[in-house]
């Protein structure tokens, strides 16, 4: 749509995160690369381009200290075991600080393309619901313009399961 500048989906998940002998269950968010363009967080290491590479992750400063103490975390690796028992190794591409007054609170960000690779859910199934989708509108546009453009998609989705 011409009124939308960027979009990001969020899938809430979790996993067992490991570095050496430290293993903790952490909250994981799978997000599209635009997440860090739509929401601004101060970076202590790395930059917002990290989510374009599905082998890299973003962690919070709190997680960095938990696993690496006072050492720099960027470039180090974490292993994550997901709910489907798959294990993947990731390189830390950025560390962010979440302001105390933020309503957005995550521990680990992983590119959405990895969610699709892991097949934790069938993202292309119309019965599947994304946890959250955010839109950044171009300057001078209103959310009502987005709603008006969604009619054809509502019709398509509703016709896929008319009893609902």
PDB file of C-alpha atoms in Angstrom:
ATOM      1  CA  UNK A   1       0.000   0.000   0.000  1.00  0.00           C
ATOM      2  CA  UNK A   2       1.213   3.447  -0.808  1.00  0.00           C
ATOM      3  CA  UNK A   3       0.517   4.717   2.727  1.00  0.00           C
ATOM      4  CA  UNK A   4       2.688   2.131   4.497  1.00  0.00           C
ATOM      5  CA  UNK A   5       6.383   2.833   4.915  1.00  0.00           C
ATOM      6  CA  UNK A   6       7.395  -0.355   6.758  1.00  0.00           C
ATOM      7  CA  UNK A   7       5.859  -3.413   8.443  1.00  0.00           C
ATOM      8  CA  UNK A   8       7.037  -5.970  10.954  1.00  0.00           C
ATOM      9  CA  UNK A   9       5.500  -9.126  12.317  1.00  0.00           C
ATOM     10  CA  UNK A  10       6.281 -10.480  15.773  1.00  0.00           C
ATOM     11  CA  UNK A  11       6.069 -14.100  16.825  1.00  0.00           C
ATOM     12  CA  UNK A  12       6.481 -14.719  20.552  1.00  0.00           C
ATOM     13  CA  UNK A  13       8.353 -17.874  21.421  1.00  0.00           C
ATOM     14  CA  UNK A  14      10.959 -19.173  23.794  1.00  0.00           C
ATOM     15  CA  UNK A  15      13.879 -21.505  23.913  1.00  0.00           C
ATOM     16  CA  UNK A  16      16.735 -22.890  25.944  1.00  0.00           C
ATOM     17  CA  UNK A  17      19.667 -20.554  25.344  1.00  0.00           C
ATOM     18  CA  UNK A  18      23.157 -21.852  26.001  1.00  0.00           C
ATOM     19  CA  UNK A  19      26.655 -20.439  26.213  1.00  0.00           C
ATOM     20  CA  UNK A  20      29.294 -22.738  27.735  1.00  0.00           C
ATOM     21  CA  UNK A  21      27.793 -24.046  30.996  1.00  0.00           C
ATOM     22  CA  UNK A  22      25.121 -21.333  31.238  1.00  0.00           C
ATOM     23  CA  UNK A  23      21.666 -22.462  30.100  1.00  0.00           C
ATOM     24  CA  UNK A  24      18.465 -20.493  30.666  1.00  0.00           C
ATOM     25  CA  UNK A  25      15.007 -20.406  29.136  1.00  0.00           C
ATOM     26  CA  UNK A  26      14.622 -17.037  27.428  1.00  0.00           C
ATOM     27  CA  UNK A  27      11.792 -15.188  25.755  1.00  0.00           C
ATOM     28  CA  UNK A  28      12.442 -15.014  22.033  1.00  0.00           C
ATOM     29  CA  UNK A  29      10.783 -12.767  19.510  1.00  0.00           C
ATOM     30  CA  UNK A  30      10.968 -13.584  15.819  1.00  0.00           C
ATOM     31  CA  UNK A  31      10.703 -10.291  13.920  1.00  0.00           C
ATOM     32  CA  UNK A  32      11.064  -8.885  10.437  1.00  0.00           C
ATOM     33  CA  UNK A  33      14.160  -6.729   9.745  1.00  0.00           C
ATOM     34  CA  UNK A  34      12.041  -3.541   9.816  1.00  0.00           C
ATOM     35  CA  UNK A  35      11.408  -4.050  13.567  1.00  0.00           C
ATOM     36  CA  UNK A  36      14.502  -2.004  14.422  1.00  0.00           C
ATOM     37  CA  UNK A  37      13.474   0.730  11.959  1.00  0.00           C
ATOM     38  CA  UNK A  38       9.979   1.030  13.379  1.00  0.00           C
ATOM     39  CA  UNK A  39      11.059   0.874  17.038  1.00  0.00           C
ATOM     40  CA  UNK A  40      14.173   2.664  18.209  1.00  0.00           C
ATOM     41  CA  UNK A  41      16.415   1.191  20.884  1.00  0.00           C
ATOM     42  CA  UNK A  42      19.850   2.473  21.866  1.00  0.00           C
ATOM     43  CA  UNK A  43      22.583   0.144  20.581  1.00  0.00           C
ATOM     44  CA  UNK A  44      25.567  -0.574  22.806  1.00  0.00           C
ATOM     45  CA  UNK A  45      27.021  -2.936  20.163  1.00  0.00           C
ATOM     46  CA  UNK A  46      26.210  -3.461  16.481  1.00  0.00           C
ATOM     47  CA  UNK A  47      23.553  -1.798  14.361  1.00  0.00           C
ATOM     48  CA  UNK A  48      19.997  -2.275  13.132  1.00  0.00           C
ATOM     49  CA  UNK A  49      20.962  -4.043   9.887  1.00  0.00           C
ATOM     50  CA  UNK A  50      21.658  -7.246  11.838  1.00  0.00           C
ATOM     51  CA  UNK A  51      18.179  -8.733  11.333  1.00  0.00           C
ATOM     52  CA  UNK A  52      18.777  -9.089   7.599  1.00  0.00           C
ATOM     53  CA  UNK A  53      21.076 -12.052   8.339  1.00  0.00           C
ATOM     54  CA  UNK A  54      19.223 -15.053   9.779  1.00  0.00           C
ATOM     55  CA  UNK A  55      22.375 -16.397  11.425  1.00  0.00           C
ATOM     56  CA  UNK A  56      22.626 -13.302  13.631  1.00  0.00           C
ATOM     57  CA  UNK A  57      20.548 -12.224  16.614  1.00  0.00           C
ATOM     58  CA  UNK A  58      19.972  -9.176  18.759  1.00  0.00           C
ATOM     59  CA  UNK A  59      20.131  -9.484  22.526  1.00  0.00           C
ATOM     60  CA  UNK A  60      19.513  -7.008  25.310  1.00  0.00           C
ATOM     61  CA  UNK A  61      22.264  -5.647  27.497  1.00  0.00           C
ATOM     62  CA  UNK A  62      20.761  -7.621  30.395  1.00  0.00           C
ATOM     63  CA  UNK A  63      21.142 -10.893  28.444  1.00  0.00           C
ATOM     64  CA  UNK A  64      24.680  -9.947  27.399  1.00  0.00           C
ATOM     65  CA  UNK A  65      25.700  -9.531  31.057  1.00  0.00           C
ATOM     66  CA  UNK A  66      23.911 -12.750  32.046  1.00  0.00           C
ATOM     67  CA  UNK A  67      25.905 -14.854  29.568  1.00  0.00           C
ATOM     68  CA  UNK A  68      29.154 -12.894  29.054  1.00  0.00           C
ATOM     69  CA  UNK A  69      29.628 -10.770  32.169  1.00  0.00           C
ATOM     70  CA  UNK A  70      31.412  -7.517  31.363  1.00  0.00           C
ATOM     71  CA  UNK A  71      32.935  -8.850  28.104  1.00  0.00           C
ATOM     72  CA  UNK A  72      31.678  -7.569  24.764  1.00  0.00           C
ATOM     73  CA  UNK A  73      29.018  -9.901  23.376  1.00  0.00           C
ATOM     74  CA  UNK A  74      29.104  -8.930  19.705  1.00  0.00           C
ATOM     75  CA  UNK A  75      30.506 -11.676  17.504  1.00  0.00           C
ATOM     76  CA  UNK A  76      30.127 -14.349  20.174  1.00  0.00           C
ATOM     77  CA  UNK A  77      27.726 -17.227  19.755  1.00  0.00           C
ATOM     78  CA  UNK A  78      24.706 -18.585  21.564  1.00  0.00           C
ATOM     79  CA  UNK A  79      23.068 -21.943  20.942  1.00  0.00           C
ATOM     80  CA  UNK A  80      19.288 -22.104  21.108  1.00  0.00           C
ATOM     81  CA  UNK A  81      17.078 -25.183  21.424  1.00  0.00           C
ATOM     82  CA  UNK A  82      13.561 -24.464  20.167  1.00  0.00           C
ATOM     83  CA  UNK A  83      10.201 -26.042  21.047  1.00  0.00           C
ATOM     84  CA  UNK A  84      10.512 -28.483  18.126  1.00  0.00           C
ATOM     85  CA  UNK A  85      13.831 -29.721  19.671  1.00  0.00           C
ATOM     86  CA  UNK A  86      15.883 -28.199  16.849  1.00  0.00           C
ATOM     87  CA  UNK A  87      19.140 -26.599  17.945  1.00  0.00           C
ATOM     88  CA  UNK A  88      20.701 -23.679  16.108  1.00  0.00           C
ATOM     89  CA  UNK A  89      23.841 -21.661  16.646  1.00  0.00           C
ATOM     90  CA  UNK A  90      23.585 -17.877  16.302  1.00  0.00           C
ATOM     91  CA  UNK A  91      26.126 -15.077  16.263  1.00  0.00           C
ATOM     92  CA  UNK A  92      25.338 -11.996  18.308  1.00  0.00           C
ATOM     93  CA  UNK A  93      25.128  -9.142  15.833  1.00  0.00           C
ATOM     94  CA  UNK A  94      23.868  -6.418  18.153  1.00  0.00           C
ATOM     95  CA  UNK A  95      23.188  -5.572  21.784  1.00  0.00           C
ATOM     96  CA  UNK A  96      20.444  -3.082  22.661  1.00  0.00           C
ATOM     97  CA  UNK A  97      19.326  -1.346  25.801  1.00  0.00           C
ATOM     98  CA  UNK A  98      15.602  -1.346  26.491  1.00  0.00           C
ATOM     99  CA  UNK A  99      14.550   1.888  28.210  1.00  0.00           C
ATOM    100  CA  UNK A 100      12.849   1.338  31.582  1.00  0.00           C
ATOM    101  CA  UNK A 101       9.647   3.005  30.322  1.00  0.00           C
ATOM    102  CA  UNK A 102       9.299   0.859  27.187  1.00  0.00           C
ATOM    103  CA  UNK A 103       6.215  -1.324  26.795  1.00  0.00           C
ATOM    104  CA  UNK A 104       8.202  -3.496  24.381  1.00  0.00           C
ATOM    105  CA  UNK A 105      10.243  -5.960  26.377  1.00  0.00           C
ATOM    106  CA  UNK A 106      12.184  -8.812  24.798  1.00  0.00           C
ATOM    107  CA  UNK A 107      15.371 -10.742  25.562  1.00  0.00           C
ATOM    108  CA  UNK A 108      16.356 -12.093  22.147  1.00  0.00           C
ATOM    109  CA  UNK A 109      15.371 -11.020  18.621  1.00  0.00           C
ATOM    110  CA  UNK A 110      15.738 -13.523  15.791  1.00  0.00           C
ATOM    111  CA  UNK A 111      14.979 -12.795  12.123  1.00  0.00           C
ATOM    112  CA  UNK A 112      11.510 -13.927  11.012  1.00  0.00           C
ATOM    113  CA  UNK A 113      13.117 -15.864   8.155  1.00  0.00           C
ATOM    114  CA  UNK A 114      14.507 -18.272  10.771  1.00  0.00           C
ATOM    115  CA  UNK A 115      10.982 -18.797  12.185  1.00  0.00           C
ATOM    116  CA  UNK A 116       9.932 -19.839   8.699  1.00  0.00           C
ATOM    117  CA  UNK A 117      12.975 -22.167   8.359  1.00  0.00           C
ATOM    118  CA  UNK A 118      12.286 -23.814  11.720  1.00  0.00           C
ATOM    119  CA  UNK A 119       8.647 -24.413  10.746  1.00  0.00           C
ATOM    120  CA  UNK A 120       7.483 -23.890  14.327  1.00  0.00           C
ATOM    121  CA  UNK A 121       4.066 -23.138  12.802  1.00  0.00           C
ATOM    122  CA  UNK A 122       2.814 -23.062   9.226  1.00  0.00           C
ATOM    123  CA  UNK A 123       2.931 -19.313   8.662  1.00  0.00           C
ATOM    124  CA  UNK A 124       1.119 -19.667   5.315  1.00  0.00           C
ATOM    125  CA  UNK A 125      -1.920 -21.416   6.798  1.00  0.00           C
ATOM    126  CA  UNK A 126      -4.895 -19.008   6.967  1.00  0.00           C
ATOM    127  CA  UNK A 127      -5.945 -20.539  10.301  1.00  0.00           C
ATOM    128  CA  UNK A 128      -2.631 -19.478  11.846  1.00  0.00           C
ATOM    129  CA  UNK A 129      -2.629 -16.136  13.652  1.00  0.00           C
ATOM    130  CA  UNK A 130       0.450 -13.918  13.836  1.00  0.00           C
ATOM    131  CA  UNK A 131       1.091 -12.669  17.384  1.00  0.00           C
ATOM    132  CA  UNK A 132       1.454  -9.028  16.319  1.00  0.00           C
ATOM    133  CA  UNK A 133       1.878  -6.905  13.211  1.00  0.00           C
ATOM    134  CA  UNK A 134       2.991  -3.277  13.294  1.00  0.00           C
ATOM    135  CA  UNK A 135       2.791  -0.738  10.487  1.00  0.00           C
ATOM    136  CA  UNK A 136       4.752   2.479  10.135  1.00  0.00           C
ATOM    137  CA  UNK A 137       2.747   4.899   8.013  1.00  0.00           C
ATOM    138  CA  UNK A 138       4.315   7.396   5.664  1.00  0.00           C
ATOM    139  CA  UNK A 139       4.108  10.976   6.958  1.00  0.00           C
ATOM    140  CA  UNK A 140       0.745  12.619   6.345  1.00  0.00           C
ATOM    141  CA  UNK A 141      -1.269   9.406   6.211  1.00  0.00           C
ATOM    142  CA  UNK A 142      -3.892   8.051   8.626  1.00  0.00           C
ATOM    143  CA  UNK A 143      -4.644   4.505   9.782  1.00  0.00           C
ATOM    144  CA  UNK A 144      -8.134   4.791   8.262  1.00  0.00           C
ATOM    145  CA  UNK A 145      -6.477   4.678   4.821  1.00  0.00           C
ATOM    146  CA  UNK A 146      -5.050   1.260   5.676  1.00  0.00           C
ATOM    147  CA  UNK A 147      -8.416  -0.043   6.833  1.00  0.00           C
ATOM    148  CA  UNK A 148     -10.080   1.050   3.603  1.00  0.00           C
ATOM    149  CA  UNK A 149      -7.503  -0.909   1.590  1.00  0.00           C
ATOM    150  CA  UNK A 150      -7.990  -4.134   3.581  1.00  0.00           C
ATOM    151  CA  UNK A 151     -11.512  -4.911   2.369  1.00  0.00           C
ATOM    152  CA  UNK A 152     -10.348  -7.233  -0.424  1.00  0.00           C
ATOM    153  CA  UNK A 153      -8.188  -9.203   2.055  1.00  0.00           C
ATOM    154  CA  UNK A 154     -11.003  -9.526   4.600  1.00  0.00           C
ATOM    155  CA  UNK A 155     -13.254 -10.897   1.855  1.00  0.00           C
ATOM    156  CA  UNK A 156     -10.589 -13.404   0.784  1.00  0.00           C
ATOM    157  CA  UNK A 157      -9.910 -14.601   4.334  1.00  0.00           C
ATOM    158  CA  UNK A 158     -13.585 -14.816   5.278  1.00  0.00           C
ATOM    159  CA  UNK A 159     -14.379 -16.865   2.164  1.00  0.00           C
ATOM    160  CA  UNK A 160     -11.697 -19.424   3.124  1.00  0.00           C
ATOM    161  CA  UNK A 161     -13.766 -20.462   6.148  1.00  0.00           C
ATOM    162  CA  UNK A 162     -17.319 -19.066   5.850  1.00  0.00           C
ATOM    163  CA  UNK A 163     -18.585 -20.864   8.959  1.00  0.00           C
ATOM    164  CA  UNK A 164     -16.265 -18.667  11.046  1.00  0.00           C
TER     165      UNK A 164
END
